[in-house]
Amino acid sequence: MKKKFIVPTLIALAMICSCQKQDSAAEAQLAQRKAELDSREKALDEREKAVAEREKAVANSRIIQPRRQVPDAAQVNAEREKRIQQLPPELRALIPATPDPARMKAERDRMIQEQLSLRQRRLEELRRTGPQMQNQNAMSAATAAPAGIHPGTEATSPSPSPTPQ
């Protein structure tokens, strides 16, 4: 009777031992994957910290940099005069002393008026020549039409031309 129980007990014991070996292999593989994921997570955290530090540094540098101030007109004129004084007298004579805003505006208005009058003259000319050009195009189309209407016949003149025979 003991022999009947020994064989099934050994089989059960062998199955339990083999399952434990498979479990330990799966546990080892699981531990390896977990270690890989942990290392990836650490690398990702380091990258996020580096990006955050860069963004903070960029924001701080924008705040720290002084705003560029626009020079006032008097300062610009003073610098211009200083540069002009450094030029030879021949060239200084060619440069106007100070640009006059009223004169510059008048010059600009005069140029605009010239361009406007030139455009109006061109428009008038186009209006005058437009119908003439249309009539000429219609006439040339009418003279070319008879030959185009009857392709088999030739365009001949009604009177014979005097040619020596």
mmCIF file of C-alpha atoms in Angstrom:
data_model
loop_
_atom_site.group_PDB
_atom_site.id
_atom_site.type_symbol
_atom_site.label_atom_id
_atom_site.label_comp_id
_atom_site.label_asym_id
_atom_site.label_seq_id
_atom_site.Cartn_x
_atom_site.Cartn_y
_atom_site.Cartn_z
ATOM 1 C CA MET A 1 0.000 0.000 0.000
ATOM 2 C CA LYS A 2 2.898 2.263 0.648
ATOM 3 C CA LYS A 3 4.125 1.645 -2.880
ATOM 4 C CA LYS A 4 0.853 2.928 -4.304
ATOM 5 C CA PHE A 5 1.259 6.260 -2.509
ATOM 6 C CA ILE A 6 4.956 6.727 -3.193
ATOM 7 C CA VAL A 7 4.703 6.981 -7.010
ATOM 8 C CA PRO A 8 1.929 9.627 -7.067
ATOM 9 C CA THR A 9 3.687 11.529 -4.273
ATOM 10 C CA LEU A 10 6.942 11.585 -6.248
ATOM 11 C CA ILE A 11 5.099 12.784 -9.380
ATOM 12 C CA ALA A 12 3.385 15.573 -7.414
ATOM 13 C CA LEU A 13 6.696 16.562 -5.822
ATOM 14 C CA ALA A 14 8.397 16.663 -9.265
ATOM 15 C CA MET A 15 5.639 18.869 -10.657
ATOM 16 C CA ILE A 16 5.881 21.276 -7.720
ATOM 17 C CA CYS A 17 9.665 21.507 -8.079
ATOM 18 C CA SER A 18 9.443 22.161 -11.839
ATOM 19 C CA CYS A 19 6.833 24.900 -11.288
ATOM 20 C CA GLN A 20 9.078 26.562 -8.755
ATOM 21 C CA LYS A 21 11.965 26.584 -11.236
ATOM 22 C CA GLN A 22 9.769 28.225 -13.916
ATOM 23 C CA ASP A 23 8.518 30.778 -11.396
ATOM 24 C CA SER A 24 12.054 31.721 -10.438
ATOM 25 C CA ALA A 25 12.970 32.210 -14.146
ATOM 26 C CA ALA A 26 9.896 34.400 -14.654
ATOM 27 C CA GLU A 27 10.736 36.341 -11.505
ATOM 28 C CA ALA A 28 14.278 36.913 -12.749
ATOM 29 C CA GLN A 29 12.967 38.165 -16.101
ATOM 30 C CA LEU A 30 10.467 40.414 -14.303
ATOM 31 C CA ALA A 31 13.210 41.842 -12.095
ATOM 32 C CA GLN A 32 15.355 42.551 -15.181
ATOM 33 C CA ARG A 33 12.503 44.392 -16.917
ATOM 34 C CA LYS A 34 11.795 46.362 -13.772
ATOM 35 C CA ALA A 35 15.438 47.427 -13.555
ATOM 36 C CA GLU A 36 15.387 48.550 -17.203
ATOM 37 C CA LEU A 37 12.207 50.559 -16.658
ATOM 38 C CA ASP A 38 13.682 52.189 -13.541
ATOM 39 C CA SER A 39 16.791 53.247 -15.449
ATOM 40 C CA ARG A 40 14.661 54.673 -18.289
ATOM 41 C CA GLU A 41 12.523 56.549 -15.787
ATOM 42 C CA LYS A 42 15.612 58.056 -14.142
ATOM 43 C CA ALA A 43 16.999 59.150 -17.532
ATOM 44 C CA LEU A 44 13.655 60.731 -18.409
ATOM 45 C CA ASP A 45 13.543 62.593 -15.083
ATOM 46 C CA GLU A 46 17.056 63.938 -15.705
ATOM 47 C CA ARG A 47 16.058 65.161 -19.171
ATOM 48 C CA GLU A 48 12.951 66.877 -17.793
ATOM 49 C CA LYS A 49 15.049 68.626 -15.144
ATOM 50 C CA ALA A 50 17.567 69.772 -17.770
ATOM 51 C CA VAL A 51 14.793 71.157 -19.989
ATOM 52 C CA ALA A 52 13.205 72.947 -17.024
ATOM 53 C CA GLU A 53 16.577 74.490 -16.096
ATOM 54 C CA ARG A 54 17.129 75.662 -19.688
ATOM 55 C CA GLU A 55 13.681 77.241 -19.830
ATOM 56 C CA LYS A 56 14.292 78.973 -16.513
ATOM 57 C CA ALA A 57 17.693 80.233 -17.719
ATOM 58 C CA VAL A 58 16.185 81.581 -20.949
ATOM 59 C CA ALA A 59 13.399 83.319 -19.039
ATOM 60 C CA ASN A 60 15.893 84.849 -16.614
ATOM 61 C CA SER A 61 18.184 86.045 -19.417
ATOM 62 C CA ARG A 62 15.264 87.805 -21.101
ATOM 63 C CA ILE A 63 14.377 89.549 -17.875
ATOM 64 C CA ILE A 64 17.967 90.494 -17.037
ATOM 65 C CA GLN A 65 18.773 91.982 -20.456
ATOM 66 C CA PRO A 66 18.046 95.711 -20.406
ATOM 67 C CA ARG A 67 15.454 97.032 -22.777
ATOM 68 C CA ARG A 68 16.947 98.845 -25.723
ATOM 69 C CA GLN A 69 16.079 102.487 -25.378
ATOM 70 C CA VAL A 70 15.059 104.527 -28.372
ATOM 71 C CA PRO A 71 17.270 107.609 -28.669
ATOM 72 C CA ASP A 72 15.490 110.940 -28.696
ATOM 73 C CA ALA A 73 15.595 113.266 -31.712
ATOM 74 C CA ALA A 74 18.049 115.708 -30.115
ATOM 75 C CA GLN A 75 20.545 112.931 -29.454
ATOM 76 C CA VAL A 76 20.229 111.626 -33.014
ATOM 77 C CA ASN A 77 20.749 115.109 -34.449
ATOM 78 C CA ALA A 78 23.799 115.661 -32.222
ATOM 79 C CA GLU A 79 25.381 112.393 -33.408
ATOM 80 C CA ARG A 80 24.612 113.304 -37.029
ATOM 81 C CA GLU A 81 26.216 116.716 -36.667
ATOM 82 C CA LYS A 82 29.276 115.138 -35.040
ATOM 83 C CA ARG A 83 29.712 112.755 -37.980
ATOM 84 C CA ILE A 84 29.220 115.546 -40.502
ATOM 85 C CA GLN A 85 31.930 117.626 -38.823
ATOM 86 C CA GLN A 86 34.379 114.755 -39.358
ATOM 87 C CA LEU A 87 33.849 114.878 -43.140
ATOM 88 C CA PRO A 88 36.008 116.992 -45.470
ATOM 89 C CA PRO A 89 34.610 120.502 -46.262
ATOM 90 C CA GLU A 90 33.815 119.569 -49.897
ATOM 91 C CA LEU A 91 31.455 116.834 -48.780
ATOM 92 C CA ARG A 92 30.002 118.888 -45.919
ATOM 93 C CA ALA A 93 28.813 121.473 -48.432
ATOM 94 C CA LEU A 94 26.745 118.816 -50.226
ATOM 95 C CA ILE A 95 24.877 117.716 -47.109
ATOM 96 C CA PRO A 96 21.954 119.866 -45.912
ATOM 97 C CA ALA A 97 22.423 121.101 -42.334
ATOM 98 C CA THR A 98 19.252 119.695 -40.818
ATOM 99 C CA PRO A 99 16.481 117.850 -42.598
ATOM 100 C CA ASP A 100 13.393 120.034 -42.502
ATOM 101 C CA PRO A 101 10.274 117.916 -41.908
ATOM 102 C CA ALA A 102 8.027 120.477 -43.605
ATOM 103 C CA ARG A 103 10.281 120.604 -46.668
ATOM 104 C CA MET A 104 10.481 116.812 -46.823
ATOM 105 C CA LYS A 105 6.678 116.542 -46.596
ATOM 106 C CA ALA A 106 6.266 119.142 -49.347
ATOM 107 C CA GLU A 107 8.735 117.243 -51.547
ATOM 108 C CA ARG A 108 6.888 113.983 -50.928
ATOM 109 C CA ASP A 109 3.527 115.616 -51.734
ATOM 110 C CA ARG A 110 4.973 117.087 -54.942
ATOM 111 C CA MET A 111 6.230 113.649 -56.029
ATOM 112 C CA ILE A 112 2.850 112.104 -55.307
ATOM 113 C CA GLN A 113 1.104 114.807 -57.351
ATOM 114 C CA GLU A 114 3.481 114.226 -60.283
ATOM 115 C CA GLN A 115 2.817 110.510 -60.239
ATOM 116 C CA LEU A 116 -0.924 111.078 -59.980
ATOM 117 C CA SER A 117 -0.960 113.475 -62.953
ATOM 118 C CA LEU A 118 1.176 111.051 -64.991
ATOM 119 C CA ARG A 119 -1.258 108.221 -64.281
ATOM 120 C CA GLN A 120 -4.227 110.364 -65.230
ATOM 121 C CA ARG A 121 -2.565 111.372 -68.516
ATOM 122 C CA ARG A 122 -1.942 107.713 -69.312
ATOM 123 C CA LEU A 123 -5.524 106.834 -68.472
ATOM 124 C CA GLU A 124 -6.840 109.602 -70.749
ATOM 125 C CA GLU A 125 -4.557 108.406 -73.535
ATOM 126 C CA LEU A 126 -5.786 104.849 -73.135
ATOM 127 C CA ARG A 127 -9.382 106.036 -73.215
ATOM 128 C CA ARG A 128 -8.730 107.973 -76.442
ATOM 129 C CA THR A 129 -6.811 105.194 -78.195
ATOM 130 C CA GLY A 130 -8.913 102.335 -76.817
ATOM 131 C CA PRO A 131 -11.851 102.634 -79.295
ATOM 132 C CA GLN A 132 -9.471 103.215 -82.219
ATOM 133 C CA MET A 133 -7.575 100.053 -81.356
ATOM 134 C CA GLN A 134 -10.833 98.108 -81.123
ATOM 135 C CA ASN A 135 -11.955 99.431 -84.552
ATOM 136 C CA GLN A 136 -8.604 98.495 -86.102
ATOM 137 C CA ASN A 137 -8.837 94.989 -84.633
ATOM 138 C CA ALA A 138 -12.393 94.627 -85.975
ATOM 139 C CA MET A 139 -11.339 95.809 -89.447
ATOM 140 C CA SER A 140 -8.426 93.394 -89.622
ATOM 141 C CA ALA A 141 -10.684 90.575 -88.482
ATOM 142 C CA ALA A 142 -13.282 91.466 -91.134
ATOM 143 C CA THR A 143 -10.770 91.420 -93.966
ATOM 144 C CA ALA A 144 -9.395 88.076 -92.855
ATOM 145 C CA ALA A 145 -12.873 86.570 -92.439
ATOM 146 C CA PRO A 146 -13.810 85.823 -96.103
ATOM 147 C CA ALA A 147 -10.833 83.548 -96.656
ATOM 148 C CA GLY A 148 -11.577 81.835 -93.374
ATOM 149 C CA ILE A 149 -15.282 81.359 -94.125
ATOM 150 C CA HIS A 150 -14.808 79.504 -97.406
ATOM 151 C CA PRO A 151 -11.657 77.480 -97.051
ATOM 152 C CA GLY A 152 -11.956 75.890 -100.527
ATOM 153 C CA THR A 153 -12.102 79.169 -102.411
ATOM 154 C CA GLU A 154 -9.244 81.564 -102.826
ATOM 155 C CA ALA A 155 -9.547 85.263 -102.220
ATOM 156 C CA THR A 156 -9.335 86.876 -105.655
ATOM 157 C CA SER A 157 -9.700 90.439 -106.713
ATOM 158 C CA PRO A 158 -12.721 91.321 -108.961
ATOM 159 C CA SER A 159 -10.551 92.889 -111.676
ATOM 160 C CA PRO A 160 -7.681 91.045 -113.304
ATOM 161 C CA SER A 161 -4.255 92.390 -112.582
ATOM 162 C CA PRO A 162 -2.234 93.568 -115.538
ATOM 163 C CA THR A 163 0.589 91.112 -115.915
ATOM 164 C CA PRO A 164 2.588 90.698 -119.094
ATOM 165 C CA GLN A 165 2.278 87.333 -120.770
#
